[in-house]
Tab-separated table of C-alpha atoms and ligand atoms in Angstrom:
chain	number	residue	atom	x	y	z
A	55	MET	CA	66.936	1.299	-11.025
A	56	LYS	CA	64.502	-0.467	-8.723
A	57	LYS	CA	61.209	-1.271	-10.269
A	58	ILE	CA	58.086	-0.858	-8.222
A	59	VAL	CA	54.529	-1.001	-9.285
A	60	PHE	CA	52.346	1.993	-8.661
A	61	ALA	CA	48.828	0.277	-8.101
A	62	THR	CA	46.666	3.041	-9.632
A	63	ASN	CA	44.399	3.524	-12.703
A	64	ASN	CA	44.455	7.264	-11.977
A	65	LEU	CA	46.554	9.026	-14.784
A	66	HIS	CA	46.407	12.313	-12.787
A	67	LYS	CA	48.062	10.446	-9.772
A	68	LEU	CA	50.585	8.697	-12.078
A	69	GLN	CA	51.698	11.886	-13.616
A	70	GLU	CA	52.020	13.619	-10.135
A	71	ILE	CA	54.031	10.811	-8.605
A	72	SER	CA	56.227	10.190	-11.726
A	73	SER	CA	57.194	13.720	-11.732
A	74	ILE	CA	58.575	13.229	-8.187
A	75	THR	CA	60.050	9.839	-8.503
A	76	ARG	CA	61.385	10.421	-12.150
A	77	ASP	CA	65.158	9.466	-11.831
A	78	LYS	CA	64.806	7.676	-8.448
A	79	ILE	CA	62.701	4.436	-9.319
A	80	GLU	CA	61.417	2.934	-12.318
A	81	LEU	CA	57.576	3.038	-11.883
A	82	LEU	CA	55.674	0.384	-13.502
A	83	THR	CA	51.809	1.061	-14.100
A	84	LEU	CA	49.076	-1.486	-13.895
A	85	LYS	CA	49.153	-1.435	-17.791
A	86	ASP	CA	52.724	-2.326	-17.748
A	87	ILE	CA	52.167	-5.419	-15.822
A	88	GLY	CA	48.971	-6.470	-17.763
A	89	PHE	CA	46.417	-5.528	-15.108
A	90	ALA	CA	43.299	-4.018	-16.607
A	91	GLY	CA	40.595	-4.379	-13.961
A	92	GLU	CA	39.332	-2.354	-10.997
A	93	ILE	CA	41.024	-2.744	-7.508
A	94	PRO	CA	38.639	-2.885	-4.714
A	95	GLU	CA	38.571	-0.091	-2.094
A	96	THR	CA	36.222	-1.255	0.487
A	97	SER	CA	37.984	-0.237	3.916
A	98	PRO	CA	36.536	2.242	6.195
A	99	THR	CA	39.794	4.291	6.523
A	100	ILE	CA	42.324	5.773	4.119
A	101	LYS	CA	45.167	3.890	5.447
A	102	GLY	CA	43.137	0.566	5.042
A	103	ASN	CA	42.213	1.390	1.394
A	104	ALA	CA	45.853	2.164	0.454
A	105	LEU	CA	46.815	-1.183	2.019
A	106	GLN	CA	44.065	-2.933	0.344
A	107	LYS	CA	45.146	-1.638	-3.133
A	108	ALA	CA	48.792	-2.537	-2.705
A	109	GLU	CA	47.904	-5.989	-1.332
A	110	TYR	CA	45.550	-6.845	-4.100
A	111	ILE	CA	48.270	-6.324	-6.736
A	112	HIS	CA	51.142	-7.896	-4.550
A	113	GLU	CA	49.145	-11.040	-4.051
A	114	ARG	CA	48.593	-11.378	-7.801
A	115	TYR	CA	51.862	-10.337	-9.201
A	116	LEU	CA	54.350	-10.936	-6.300
A	117	MET	CA	56.027	-7.545	-7.209
A	118	ASP	CA	57.135	-4.825	-5.032
A	119	CYS	CA	54.341	-2.261	-5.132
A	120	PHE	CA	52.640	0.837	-3.580
A	121	ALA	CA	49.176	2.365	-3.679
A	122	ASP	CA	47.889	5.594	-2.269
A	123	ASP	CA	44.659	6.601	-0.998
A	124	THR	CA	43.588	10.252	-0.374
A	125	GLY	CA	40.649	11.912	1.342
A	126	LEU	CA	39.598	15.638	1.917
A	127	GLU	CA	38.627	16.195	5.505
A	128	VAL	CA	36.501	19.235	6.170
A	129	ALA	CA	36.417	20.366	9.739
A	130	ALA	CA	33.038	21.917	9.455
A	131	LEU	CA	31.541	18.582	8.207
A	132	GLY	CA	33.032	16.586	10.986
A	133	GLY	CA	35.909	15.299	8.598
A	134	ALA	CA	33.578	14.596	5.594
A	135	PRO	CA	34.007	13.601	2.879
A	136	GLY	CA	37.097	11.708	4.108
A	137	VAL	CA	37.352	8.078	3.005
A	138	TYR	CA	34.172	8.805	0.881
A	139	SER	CA	35.769	11.640	-1.185
A	140	ALA	CA	35.447	9.924	-4.588
A	141	ARG	CA	31.776	8.934	-3.943
A	142	TYR	CA	30.483	12.066	-1.986
A	143	ALA	CA	27.837	12.935	-4.285
A	144	GLY	CA	26.930	9.235	-5.132
A	145	GLU	CA	28.444	5.984	-6.463
A	146	ASN	CA	29.311	7.149	-9.944
A	147	ALA	CA	29.800	10.885	-9.167
A	148	SER	CA	31.946	12.931	-11.329
A	149	TYR	CA	34.599	15.228	-9.913
A	150	ASN	CA	32.261	18.156	-10.754
A	151	ASP	CA	29.299	16.526	-9.036
A	152	ASN	CA	31.445	16.151	-5.793
A	153	VAL	CA	32.594	19.698	-5.802
A	154	VAL	CA	28.945	20.959	-6.388
A	155	LYS	CA	27.830	18.943	-3.398
A	156	LEU	CA	30.527	20.128	-1.322
A	157	LEU	CA	29.921	23.918	-2.046
A	158	HIS	CA	26.311	23.164	-1.252
A	159	GLU	CA	26.984	21.627	2.157
A	160	MET	CA	29.418	24.434	2.971
A	161	LYS	CA	27.163	27.377	1.808
A	162	ASP	CA	26.551	28.674	5.305
A	163	ALA	CA	29.786	27.631	6.887
A	164	THR	CA	32.025	30.370	8.209
A	165	GLN	CA	34.733	27.920	9.475
A	166	ARG	CA	36.222	26.539	6.171
A	167	GLU	CA	39.384	24.730	7.214
A	168	ALA	CA	40.051	21.561	5.319
A	169	ARG	CA	42.977	19.106	4.731
A	170	PHE	CA	43.943	16.549	2.241
A	171	VAL	CA	45.374	13.481	3.744
A	172	THR	CA	47.249	10.875	1.505
A	173	MET	CA	48.349	7.579	2.879
A	174	ILE	CA	50.794	5.465	0.749
A	175	ALA	CA	51.137	1.749	1.531
A	176	LEU	CA	54.213	0.132	0.275
A	177	ILE	CA	54.947	-3.672	0.137
A	178	LEU	CA	58.696	-4.198	-0.146
A	179	GLU	CA	60.163	-7.586	-0.106
A	180	GLY	CA	57.038	-8.803	1.803
A	181	GLU	CA	56.971	-6.069	4.480
A	182	ARG	CA	54.429	-3.276	4.775
A	183	TYR	CA	55.324	0.344	5.307
A	184	PHE	CA	53.030	3.561	5.433
A	185	PHE	CA	53.889	7.092	4.604
A	186	GLU	CA	51.410	9.922	5.219
A	187	GLY	CA	51.182	13.367	3.653
A	188	ILE	CA	48.872	16.229	4.869
A	189	ILE	CA	48.280	19.744	3.532
A	190	ASN	CA	46.159	22.163	5.390
A	191	GLY	CA	43.790	24.752	3.691
A	192	HIS	CA	40.361	25.880	3.390
A	193	ILE	CA	37.411	25.393	1.050
A	194	SER	CA	36.743	28.517	-1.101
A	195	THR	CA	33.220	29.687	-1.792
A	196	PHE	CA	33.472	29.077	-5.569
A	197	ALA	CA	35.195	26.800	-7.945
A	198	ALA	CA	38.062	28.350	-9.746
A	199	GLY	CA	40.848	27.088	-12.156
A	200	ALA	CA	41.270	24.385	-14.724
A	201	GLY	CA	44.334	22.368	-13.517
A	202	GLY	CA	44.565	19.407	-11.366
A	203	PHE	CA	41.516	17.223	-10.688
A	204	GLY	CA	39.081	16.188	-8.026
A	205	TYR	CA	38.380	18.944	-5.418
A	206	ASP	CA	41.264	20.910	-6.597
A	207	PRO	CA	39.102	24.007	-7.869
A	208	VAL	CA	37.810	24.496	-4.276
A	209	PHE	CA	40.863	23.807	-2.112
A	210	VAL	CA	42.957	26.830	-1.221
A	211	PRO	CA	46.316	25.586	0.340
A	212	GLN	CA	47.336	27.519	3.529
A	213	GLY	CA	49.689	30.337	2.597
A	214	TYR	CA	48.260	30.864	-0.904
A	215	SER	CA	45.215	32.765	-2.265
A	216	GLN	CA	44.570	30.559	-5.224
A	217	SER	CA	43.038	27.077	-5.405
A	218	PHE	CA	45.060	24.005	-6.287
A	219	ALA	CA	43.465	24.207	-9.745
A	220	GLN	CA	44.806	27.723	-10.400
A	221	LEU	CA	48.401	26.983	-9.152
A	222	SER	CA	50.774	25.350	-11.717
A	223	SER	CA	51.045	21.742	-11.578
A	224	GLU	CA	54.823	22.108	-10.717
A	225	LEU	CA	53.724	24.073	-7.549
A	226	LYS	CA	51.142	21.775	-6.672
A	227	ASN	CA	53.223	18.670	-7.069
A	228	SER	CA	55.922	20.200	-4.845
A	229	ILE	CA	53.565	21.077	-1.872
A	230	SER	CA	50.646	18.738	-2.011
A	231	HIS	CA	49.601	15.963	0.330
A	232	ARG	CA	50.704	13.270	-2.410
A	233	ALA	CA	54.116	15.117	-2.792
A	234	ILE	CA	54.643	15.071	0.947
A	235	ALA	CA	53.862	11.326	1.234
A	236	THR	CA	55.883	10.442	-1.909
A	237	GLN	CA	58.966	12.333	-0.637
A	238	LYS	CA	58.764	10.203	2.532
A	239	LEU	CA	58.568	7.155	0.357
A	240	ILE	CA	61.562	8.097	-1.720
A	241	ALA	CA	63.489	9.073	1.295
A	242	PHE	CA	62.905	5.540	2.794
A	243	LEU	CA	63.642	3.865	-0.503
A	244	ASN	CA	67.013	5.846	-0.853
A	245	VAL	CA	68.050	4.307	2.664
A	246	ARG	CA	66.675	0.891	1.719
A	247	LEU	CA	67.744	0.222	-1.766
B	186	IMP	P1	41.487	8.363	-4.234
B	186	IMP	O1	40.603	7.247	-3.414
B	186	IMP	O2	42.912	8.241	-3.557
B	186	IMP	O3	41.482	8.093	-5.651
B	186	IMP	O4	40.976	9.754	-3.769
B	186	IMP	C1	39.597	10.044	-3.586
B	186	IMP	C2	39.014	11.229	-4.153
B	186	IMP	O5	39.730	12.365	-3.630
B	186	IMP	C3	39.343	11.344	-5.704
B	186	IMP	O6	38.230	10.889	-6.474
B	186	IMP	C4	39.272	12.918	-5.706
B	186	IMP	O7	38.075	13.384	-5.806
B	186	IMP	C5	39.858	13.274	-4.382
B	186	IMP	N1	41.381	13.695	-4.595
B	186	IMP	C6	42.377	12.724	-4.311
B	186	IMP	N2	43.639	13.345	-4.597
B	186	IMP	C7	43.159	14.668	-4.772
B	186	IMP	C8	43.976	15.875	-5.262
B	186	IMP	O8	45.272	15.903	-5.347
B	186	IMP	N3	43.284	17.019	-5.413
B	186	IMP	C9	41.941	17.054	-5.395
B	186	IMP	N4	41.243	15.980	-5.108
B	186	IMP	C10	41.812	14.843	-4.832
């Protein structure tokens, strides 16, 4: 089985992606390759951040690897928090801080459409490839549910009446932005490997 490093320190993401890639590629974690630091994310775009993370590991370990970056884009906020989703409420904001700030910013909004955008950057045999996943939905007026992470308690995917945090992880992992991007990655690897 092909070994590929997933350049993330986020255990939630690792679980979500490994549930999809399980029998198709052998995912190596940063821990598996002995990397314990923080990977910089300083690009002004989601795609740029994904590539920056993948390149950071590739340059140091010369292994095939991929990284993802995700942003929540809220129409009523002009696409914010977008690339700043992790630090929306400040540099060391918790997931809950960000959710509270988002609900506050949206307290008078009647148009509540939002989307999650994931970009995966893959470096395979020295070449760069990108895979995008988008899921549309809306921001609810209150947080609900204990599953998932990040903005999941306030994001209701289109066609559902419950937040990502209320839906089962199996369901979220089959319809999410990250799932769509990951399925594209796997389809590509199936042809290439
Ligand atoms: P990252 O830069 O890809 O780690 O994602 C930025 C931020 O987006 C995270 O800190 C989370 O707040 C949020 N995020 C990413 N993926 C998800 C998801 O699947 N559900 C909810 N929030 C997410």
